[in-house]
PDB file of C-alpha atoms in Angstrom:
ATOM      1  CA  MET A 285      -9.735   6.650  48.574  1.00  0.00           C
ATOM      2  CA  VAL A 286     -11.353   6.442  45.135  1.00  0.00           C
ATOM      3  CA  GLY A 287     -14.240   8.654  44.044  1.00  0.00           C
ATOM      4  CA  THR A 288     -17.411   6.814  43.079  1.00  0.00           C
ATOM      5  CA  VAL A 289     -19.929   8.104  40.546  1.00  0.00           C
ATOM      6  CA  VAL A 290     -23.438   6.741  40.910  1.00  0.00           C
ATOM      7  CA  GLU A 291     -26.560   7.118  38.784  1.00  0.00           C
ATOM      8  CA  VAL A 292     -29.718   6.937  40.886  1.00  0.00           C
ATOM      9  CA  GLU A 293     -33.429   7.452  40.419  1.00  0.00           C
ATOM     10  CA  ILE A 294     -35.744   8.933  43.046  1.00  0.00           C
ATOM     11  CA  PRO A 295     -39.555   9.041  42.686  1.00  0.00           C
ATOM     12  CA  ALA A 296     -40.842  12.512  41.872  1.00  0.00           C
ATOM     13  CA  ASP A 297     -43.114  12.524  44.928  1.00  0.00           C
ATOM     14  CA  GLU A 298     -40.088  12.040  47.218  1.00  0.00           C
ATOM     15  CA  PHE A 299     -38.060  14.918  45.829  1.00  0.00           C
ATOM     16  CA  ALA A 300     -38.144  18.679  45.424  1.00  0.00           C
ATOM     17  CA  LEU A 301     -40.722  20.267  43.114  1.00  0.00           C
ATOM     18  CA  TRP A 302     -42.978  17.270  43.686  1.00  0.00           C
ATOM     19  CA  GLU A 303     -46.107  19.444  43.684  1.00  0.00           C
ATOM     20  CA  THR A 304     -45.240  20.979  40.327  1.00  0.00           C
ATOM     21  CA  LEU A 305     -44.158  17.744  38.646  1.00  0.00           C
ATOM     22  CA  THR A 306     -47.115  15.657  39.787  1.00  0.00           C
ATOM     23  CA  GLU A 307     -49.630  18.317  38.701  1.00  0.00           C
ATOM     24  CA  HIS A 308     -47.975  19.392  35.431  1.00  0.00           C
ATOM     25  CA  GLU A 309     -46.829  16.319  33.506  1.00  0.00           C
ATOM     26  CA  ASP A 310     -45.443  18.304  30.566  1.00  0.00           C
ATOM     27  CA  LEU A 311     -42.898  20.124  32.713  1.00  0.00           C
ATOM     28  CA  GLU A 312     -39.335  18.818  32.945  1.00  0.00           C
ATOM     29  CA  PHE A 313     -36.434  20.182  34.963  1.00  0.00           C
ATOM     30  CA  GLU A 314     -32.678  19.935  34.721  1.00  0.00           C
ATOM     31  CA  ILE A 315     -30.341  21.105  37.466  1.00  0.00           C
ATOM     32  CA  GLU A 316     -27.468  23.296  36.314  1.00  0.00           C
ATOM     33  CA  ARG A 317     -25.870  23.504  39.762  1.00  0.00           C
ATOM     34  CA  VAL A 318     -26.980  22.776  43.322  1.00  0.00           C
ATOM     35  CA  VAL A 319     -25.422  23.592  46.690  1.00  0.00           C
ATOM     36  CA  ALA A 320     -26.612  23.154  50.264  1.00  0.00           C
ATOM     37  CA  HIS A 321     -27.519  26.522  51.794  1.00  0.00           C
ATOM     38  CA  GLU A 322     -28.495  25.185  55.203  1.00  0.00           C
ATOM     39  CA  ASP A 323     -29.402  21.811  56.675  1.00  0.00           C
ATOM     40  CA  ASN A 324     -33.020  22.404  55.734  1.00  0.00           C
ATOM     41  CA  ARG A 325     -32.733  23.977  52.287  1.00  0.00           C
ATOM     42  CA  VAL A 326     -30.706  23.876  49.082  1.00  0.00           C
ATOM     43  CA  MET A 327     -30.148  26.468  46.367  1.00  0.00           C
ATOM     44  CA  PRO A 328     -30.225  25.046  42.826  1.00  0.00           C
ATOM     45  CA  PHE A 329     -30.025  26.654  39.409  1.00  0.00           C
ATOM     46  CA  VAL A 330     -32.766  24.923  37.422  1.00  0.00           C
ATOM     47  CA  TRP A 331     -33.672  24.821  33.739  1.00  0.00           C
ATOM     48  CA  ALA A 332     -37.423  24.454  33.176  1.00  0.00           C
ATOM     49  CA  ASN A 333     -38.903  23.138  29.943  1.00  0.00           C
ATOM     50  CA  GLY A 334     -42.491  22.546  28.887  1.00  0.00           C
ATOM     51  CA  GLY A 335     -44.356  25.045  31.013  1.00  0.00           C
ATOM     52  CA  GLY A 336     -44.398  27.926  28.542  1.00  0.00           C
ATOM     53  CA  GLU A 337     -45.295  31.386  29.765  1.00  0.00           C
ATOM     54  CA  GLY A 338     -46.982  29.954  32.846  1.00  0.00           C
ATOM     55  CA  THR A 339     -43.851  28.338  34.294  1.00  0.00           C
ATOM     56  CA  GLU A 340     -43.081  31.114  36.742  1.00  0.00           C
ATOM     57  CA  SER A 341     -46.578  31.231  38.206  1.00  0.00           C
ATOM     58  CA  ILE A 342     -46.587  27.425  38.509  1.00  0.00           C
ATOM     59  CA  LEU A 343     -43.326  27.503  40.462  1.00  0.00           C
ATOM     60  CA  GLU A 344     -44.518  30.359  42.662  1.00  0.00           C
ATOM     61  CA  ASP A 345     -47.506  28.205  43.680  1.00  0.00           C
ATOM     62  CA  ASP A 346     -45.214  25.324  44.704  1.00  0.00           C
ATOM     63  CA  THR A 347     -44.926  25.426  48.507  1.00  0.00           C
ATOM     64  CA  SER A 348     -41.492  23.760  48.388  1.00  0.00           C
ATOM     65  CA  VAL A 349     -40.000  26.722  46.468  1.00  0.00           C
ATOM     66  CA  GLU A 350     -38.881  30.054  47.906  1.00  0.00           C
ATOM     67  CA  ASN A 351     -36.963  33.074  46.567  1.00  0.00           C
ATOM     68  CA  LEU A 352     -37.603  32.275  42.916  1.00  0.00           C
ATOM     69  CA  THR A 353     -35.540  34.363  40.481  1.00  0.00           C
ATOM     70  CA  LEU A 354     -35.672  34.180  36.677  1.00  0.00           C
ATOM     71  CA  LEU A 355     -32.122  34.318  35.278  1.00  0.00           C
ATOM     72  CA  ALA A 356     -32.694  33.572  31.590  1.00  0.00           C
ATOM     73  CA  ASP A 357     -35.815  33.332  29.448  1.00  0.00           C
ATOM     74  CA  LEU A 358     -35.178  31.557  26.166  1.00  0.00           C
ATOM     75  CA  GLU A 359     -37.707  30.524  23.562  1.00  0.00           C
ATOM     76  CA  ASP A 360     -38.216  26.971  24.830  1.00  0.00           C
ATOM     77  CA  GLU A 361     -36.818  27.005  28.370  1.00  0.00           C
ATOM     78  CA  GLN A 362     -36.108  29.188  31.369  1.00  0.00           C
ATOM     79  CA  LEU A 363     -33.275  29.213  33.904  1.00  0.00           C
ATOM     80  CA  TYR A 364     -34.251  29.927  37.514  1.00  0.00           C
ATOM     81  CA  GLN A 365     -32.423  30.282  40.791  1.00  0.00           C
ATOM     82  CA  MET A 366     -34.536  29.129  43.719  1.00  0.00           C
ATOM     83  CA  GLU A 367     -34.468  27.625  47.165  1.00  0.00           C
ATOM     84  CA  TRP A 368     -35.893  24.187  47.907  1.00  0.00           C
ATOM     85  CA  THR A 369     -37.302  23.686  51.400  1.00  0.00           C
ATOM     86  CA  ASP A 370     -39.338  20.471  51.244  1.00  0.00           C
ATOM     87  CA  HIS A 371     -38.780  16.834  50.218  1.00  0.00           C
ATOM     88  CA  ILE A 372     -35.018  17.338  50.172  1.00  0.00           C
ATOM     89  CA  GLN A 373     -33.896  15.013  52.985  1.00  0.00           C
ATOM     90  CA  THR A 374     -32.024  12.703  50.617  1.00  0.00           C
ATOM     91  CA  LEU A 375     -30.385  15.595  48.781  1.00  0.00           C
ATOM     92  CA  VAL A 376     -29.272  17.332  51.979  1.00  0.00           C
ATOM     93  CA  HIS A 377     -27.805  14.086  53.282  1.00  0.00           C
ATOM     94  CA  ILE A 378     -25.864  13.629  50.033  1.00  0.00           C
ATOM     95  CA  LEU A 379     -24.548  17.200  49.917  1.00  0.00           C
ATOM     96  CA  VAL A 380     -23.966  17.895  53.612  1.00  0.00           C
ATOM     97  CA  ASP A 381     -23.450  14.641  55.479  1.00  0.00           C
ATOM     98  CA  GLU A 382     -21.532  12.783  52.764  1.00  0.00           C
ATOM     99  CA  GLU A 383     -19.948  15.862  51.125  1.00  0.00           C
ATOM    100  CA  ALA A 384     -20.854  14.506  47.697  1.00  0.00           C
ATOM    101  CA  THR A 385     -21.405  16.484  44.493  1.00  0.00           C
ATOM    102  CA  VAL A 386     -24.393  16.328  42.158  1.00  0.00           C
ATOM    103  CA  LEU A 387     -22.874  16.216  38.667  1.00  0.00           C
ATOM    104  CA  SER A 388     -26.211  16.301  36.854  1.00  0.00           C
ATOM    105  CA  ALA A 389     -29.889  15.875  37.612  1.00  0.00           C
ATOM    106  CA  SER A 390     -33.131  15.924  35.668  1.00  0.00           C
ATOM    107  CA  GLY A 391     -36.717  15.438  36.747  1.00  0.00           C
ATOM    108  CA  ASN A 392     -40.116  14.729  35.228  1.00  0.00           C
ATOM    109  CA  SER A 393     -43.545  13.705  36.478  1.00  0.00           C
ATOM    110  CA  THR A 394     -42.404  10.199  37.452  1.00  0.00           C
ATOM    111  CA  HIS A 395     -38.844  10.452  38.791  1.00  0.00           C
ATOM    112  CA  TRP A 396     -35.598  12.363  39.184  1.00  0.00           C
ATOM    113  CA  HIS A 397     -32.399  10.960  37.710  1.00  0.00           C
ATOM    114  CA  LEU A 398     -29.189  12.076  39.438  1.00  0.00           C
ATOM    115  CA  ARG A 399     -25.530  11.450  38.696  1.00  0.00           C
ATOM    116  CA  ILE A 400     -23.608  11.895  41.953  1.00  0.00           C
ATOM    117  CA  LEU A 401     -19.901  11.919  42.772  1.00  0.00           C
ATOM    118  CA  PHE A 402     -19.329  10.396  46.206  1.00  0.00           C
ATOM    119  CA  PRO A 403     -15.894  10.747  47.850  1.00  0.00           C
ATOM    120  CA  ASP A 404     -15.739   6.966  48.305  1.00  0.00           C
ATOM    121  CA  ARG A 405     -17.856   3.813  48.235  1.00  0.00           C
ATOM    122  CA  ASP A 406     -18.594   4.077  51.972  1.00  0.00           C
ATOM    123  CA  ALA A 407     -20.391   7.386  51.442  1.00  0.00           C
ATOM    124  CA  LEU A 408     -22.670   5.696  48.920  1.00  0.00           C
ATOM    125  CA  SER A 409     -23.345   2.843  51.339  1.00  0.00           C
ATOM    126  CA  ASP A 410     -24.148   5.318  54.118  1.00  0.00           C
ATOM    127  CA  THR A 411     -26.570   7.166  51.831  1.00  0.00           C
ATOM    128  CA  TYR A 412     -28.319   3.959  50.833  1.00  0.00           C
ATOM    129  CA  GLU A 413     -28.639   2.989  54.506  1.00  0.00           C
ATOM    130  CA  TYR A 414     -29.933   6.464  55.408  1.00  0.00           C
ATOM    131  CA  CYS A 415     -32.659   6.188  52.779  1.00  0.00           C
ATOM    132  CA  ARG A 416     -33.607   2.695  53.914  1.00  0.00           C
ATOM    133  CA  GLU A 417     -33.885   3.746  57.560  1.00  0.00           C
ATOM    134  CA  ASN A 418     -36.001   6.794  56.676  1.00  0.00           C
ATOM    135  CA  ASP A 419     -38.336   5.024  54.231  1.00  0.00           C
ATOM    136  CA  LEU A 420     -36.924   6.939  51.263  1.00  0.00           C
ATOM    137  CA  SER A 421     -36.430   5.452  47.819  1.00  0.00           C
ATOM    138  CA  LEU A 422     -33.044   5.303  46.133  1.00  0.00           C
ATOM    139  CA  ASP A 423     -32.863   3.159  43.002  1.00  0.00           C
ATOM    140  CA  ILE A 424     -29.201   2.692  42.048  1.00  0.00           C
ATOM    141  CA  ARG A 425     -28.895   2.293  38.278  1.00  0.00           C
ATOM    142  CA  ASN A 426     -25.134   2.431  37.662  1.00  0.00           C
ATOM    143  CA  ILE A 427     -21.917   2.666  39.661  1.00  0.00           C
ATOM    144  CA  TYR A 428     -18.550   3.790  38.244  1.00  0.00           C
ATOM    145  CA  GLN A 429     -15.177   4.155  39.906  1.00  0.00           C
ATOM    146  CA  LEU A 430     -13.208   7.226  38.819  1.00  0.00           C
ATOM    147  CA  GLU A 431     -10.109   5.050  38.462  1.00  0.00           C
ATOM    148  CA  GLU A 432     -11.819   3.672  35.335  1.00  0.00           C
ATOM    149  CA  GLY A 433     -10.526   6.563  33.214  1.00  0.00           C
ATOM    150  CA  ARG A 434     -13.292   8.918  32.130  1.00  0.00           C
ATOM    151  CA  LYS A 435     -15.940   6.235  32.397  1.00  0.00           C
ATOM    152  CA  GLY A 436     -17.106   7.579  35.728  1.00  0.00           C
ATOM    153  CA  ARG A 437     -17.954  10.974  34.294  1.00  0.00           C
ATOM    154  CA  PHE A 438     -19.012  10.313  30.719  1.00  0.00           C
ATOM    155  CA  GLY A 439     -19.511   6.557  30.401  1.00  0.00           C
ATOM    156  CA  LEU A 440     -16.325   6.136  28.331  1.00  0.00           C
ATOM    157  CA  THR A 441     -14.015   3.160  28.404  1.00  0.00           C
ATOM    158  CA  ASP A 442     -10.276   3.823  28.415  1.00  0.00           C
ATOM    159  CA  ASP A 443     -10.028   2.729  24.755  1.00  0.00           C
ATOM    160  CA  GLN A 444     -12.815   5.109  23.765  1.00  0.00           C
ATOM    161  CA  GLN A 445     -11.199   7.924  25.746  1.00  0.00           C
ATOM    162  CA  ASP A 446      -7.821   7.339  24.053  1.00  0.00           C
ATOM    163  CA  THR A 447      -9.349   7.131  20.574  1.00  0.00           C
ATOM    164  CA  LEU A 448     -11.473  10.264  20.952  1.00  0.00           C
ATOM    165  CA  THR A 449      -8.520  12.212  22.353  1.00  0.00           C
ATOM    166  CA  LEU A 450      -6.227  11.094  19.523  1.00  0.00           C
ATOM    167  CA  ALA A 451      -8.911  11.924  16.956  1.00  0.00           C
ATOM    168  CA  PHE A 452      -9.132  15.454  18.316  1.00  0.00           C
ATOM    169  CA  GLN A 453      -5.361  15.916  18.486  1.00  0.00           C
ATOM    170  CA  GLU A 454      -4.795  14.620  14.952  1.00  0.00           C
ATOM    171  CA  GLY A 455      -7.502  16.791  13.371  1.00  0.00           C
ATOM    172  CA  TYR A 456     -10.137  14.136  12.723  1.00  0.00           C
ATOM    173  CA  TYR A 457     -12.829  16.660  13.690  1.00  0.00           C
ATOM    174  CA  ASP A 458     -11.304  19.586  11.780  1.00  0.00           C
ATOM    175  CA  ILE A 459     -12.875  21.054   8.648  1.00  0.00           C
ATOM    176  CA  PRO A 460     -11.395  20.015   6.308  1.00  0.00           C
ATOM    177  CA  ARG A 461     -10.499  16.786   8.084  1.00  0.00           C
ATOM    178  CA  GLU A 462      -6.769  16.425   8.778  1.00  0.00           C
ATOM    179  CA  ALA A 463      -6.812  12.721   9.672  1.00  0.00           C
ATOM    180  CA  SER A 464      -8.924   9.749   8.661  1.00  0.00           C
ATOM    181  CA  ALA A 465     -10.127   6.761  10.657  1.00  0.00           C
ATOM    182  CA  GLU A 466      -7.487   4.755   8.827  1.00  0.00           C
ATOM    183  CA  ASN A 467      -4.784   7.124  10.124  1.00  0.00           C
ATOM    184  CA  LEU A 468      -6.087   6.711  13.649  1.00  0.00           C
ATOM    185  CA  ALA A 469      -6.138   2.936  13.266  1.00  0.00           C
ATOM    186  CA  ASP A 470      -2.487   2.957  12.188  1.00  0.00           C
ATOM    187  CA  ASP A 471      -1.481   5.140  15.134  1.00  0.00           C
ATOM    188  CA  LEU A 472      -3.363   2.931  17.603  1.00  0.00           C
ATOM    189  CA  ASP A 473      -2.282  -0.303  15.904  1.00  0.00           C
ATOM    190  CA  VAL A 474      -5.852  -1.570  15.686  1.00  0.00           C
ATOM    191  CA  SER A 475      -8.236  -2.264  12.823  1.00  0.00           C
ATOM    192  CA  HIS A 476     -10.270   0.393  11.033  1.00  0.00           C
ATOM    193  CA  GLN A 477     -13.407  -1.353  12.294  1.00  0.00           C
ATOM    194  CA  ALA A 478     -12.200  -1.106  15.896  1.00  0.00           C
ATOM    195  CA  VAL A 479     -11.596   2.637  15.530  1.00  0.00           C
ATOM    196  CA  SER A 480     -15.010   3.188  13.951  1.00  0.00           C
ATOM    197  CA  GLU A 481     -16.692   1.261  16.772  1.00  0.00           C
ATOM    198  CA  ARG A 482     -14.796   3.164  19.483  1.00  0.00           C
ATOM    199  CA  LEU A 483     -15.702   6.494  17.913  1.00  0.00           C
ATOM    200  CA  ARG A 484     -19.369   5.581  17.496  1.00  0.00           C
ATOM    201  CA  ARG A 485     -19.766   4.166  20.986  1.00  0.00           C
ATOM    202  CA  GLY A 486     -17.731   7.001  22.477  1.00  0.00           C
ATOM    203  CA  HIS A 487     -19.835   9.661  20.758  1.00  0.00           C
ATOM    204  CA  ARG A 488     -22.994   7.915  21.926  1.00  0.00           C
ATOM    205  CA  SER A 489     -21.784   7.804  25.527  1.00  0.00           C
ATOM    206  CA  LEU A 490     -20.828  11.483  25.469  1.00  0.00           C
ATOM    207  CA  VAL A 491     -24.241  12.488  24.135  1.00  0.00           C
ATOM    208  CA  LYS A 492     -26.094  10.200  26.560  1.00  0.00           C
ATOM    209  CA  ASN A 493     -24.173  11.396  29.612  1.00  0.00           C
ATOM    210  CA  THR A 494     -24.025  15.115  28.833  1.00  0.00           C
ATOM    211  CA  LEU A 495     -27.101  15.971  26.757  1.00  0.00           C
ATOM    212  CA  ILE A 496     -29.629  13.162  27.240  1.00  0.00           C
ATOM    213  CA  ILE A 497     -29.513  13.148  31.021  1.00  0.00           C
ATOM    214  CA  GLY A 498     -31.628  10.500  32.685  1.00  0.00           C
ATOM    215  CA  ARG A 499     -33.545   9.388  29.598  1.00  0.00           C
ATOM    216  CA  ASP A 500     -33.891   5.717  28.763  1.00  0.00           C
ATOM    217  CA  THR A 501     -31.668   4.598  25.898  1.00  0.00           C
ATOM    218  CA  ASP A 502     -31.050   1.291  24.203  1.00  0.00           C
ATOM    219  CA  GLU A 503     -27.791  -0.022  25.612  1.00  0.00           C
ATOM    220  CA  SER A 504     -27.630  -2.811  23.027  1.00  0.00           C
ATOM    221  CA  GLU A 505     -26.359  -0.487  20.293  1.00  0.00           C
TER     222      GLU A 505
END
């Protein structure tokens, strides 16, 4: 059995917080952690950005939200714990029926982007079939197998993973720098250009898959 990581998109009006997102286009949300509380509700930790001082009152007016608690109030964003009770059929199926894990999720006025770890490919197939039978949307954007090194979690190839790890171990990121790209190339027995490309593409994948969750990026670079 091999874990499968899938990136999917779900329309905002078919997911939690749909009232808030469709009425307040400037608001964006990012899930810090989400667990199933019961078959009819989930308890996420959610970062909110773009609502300003009115975010809490906006969320309190959302009929799909209960037990809202402010955990952190920073200058540009707030962290809330809440319960979702509506438009969560797909999420409950993923968490409860398939015993999958949501690795990351972000939502805006048009859609939610989720990165999900399924225990195997069959669980993904069952989820897709569940959505089809219940007239729910599930747009699969990418599929990774965890046997592909770190690619499944961070979009890295094995070569990028090896190069980034060696760079860290040899002090490439230290200040002052303890190793150069040329040193890494010698250790890996590849060209300096190959090392530079692996580092650049690896850094880009790490940023895209950890910081820039769900945003469109140019894959041609």
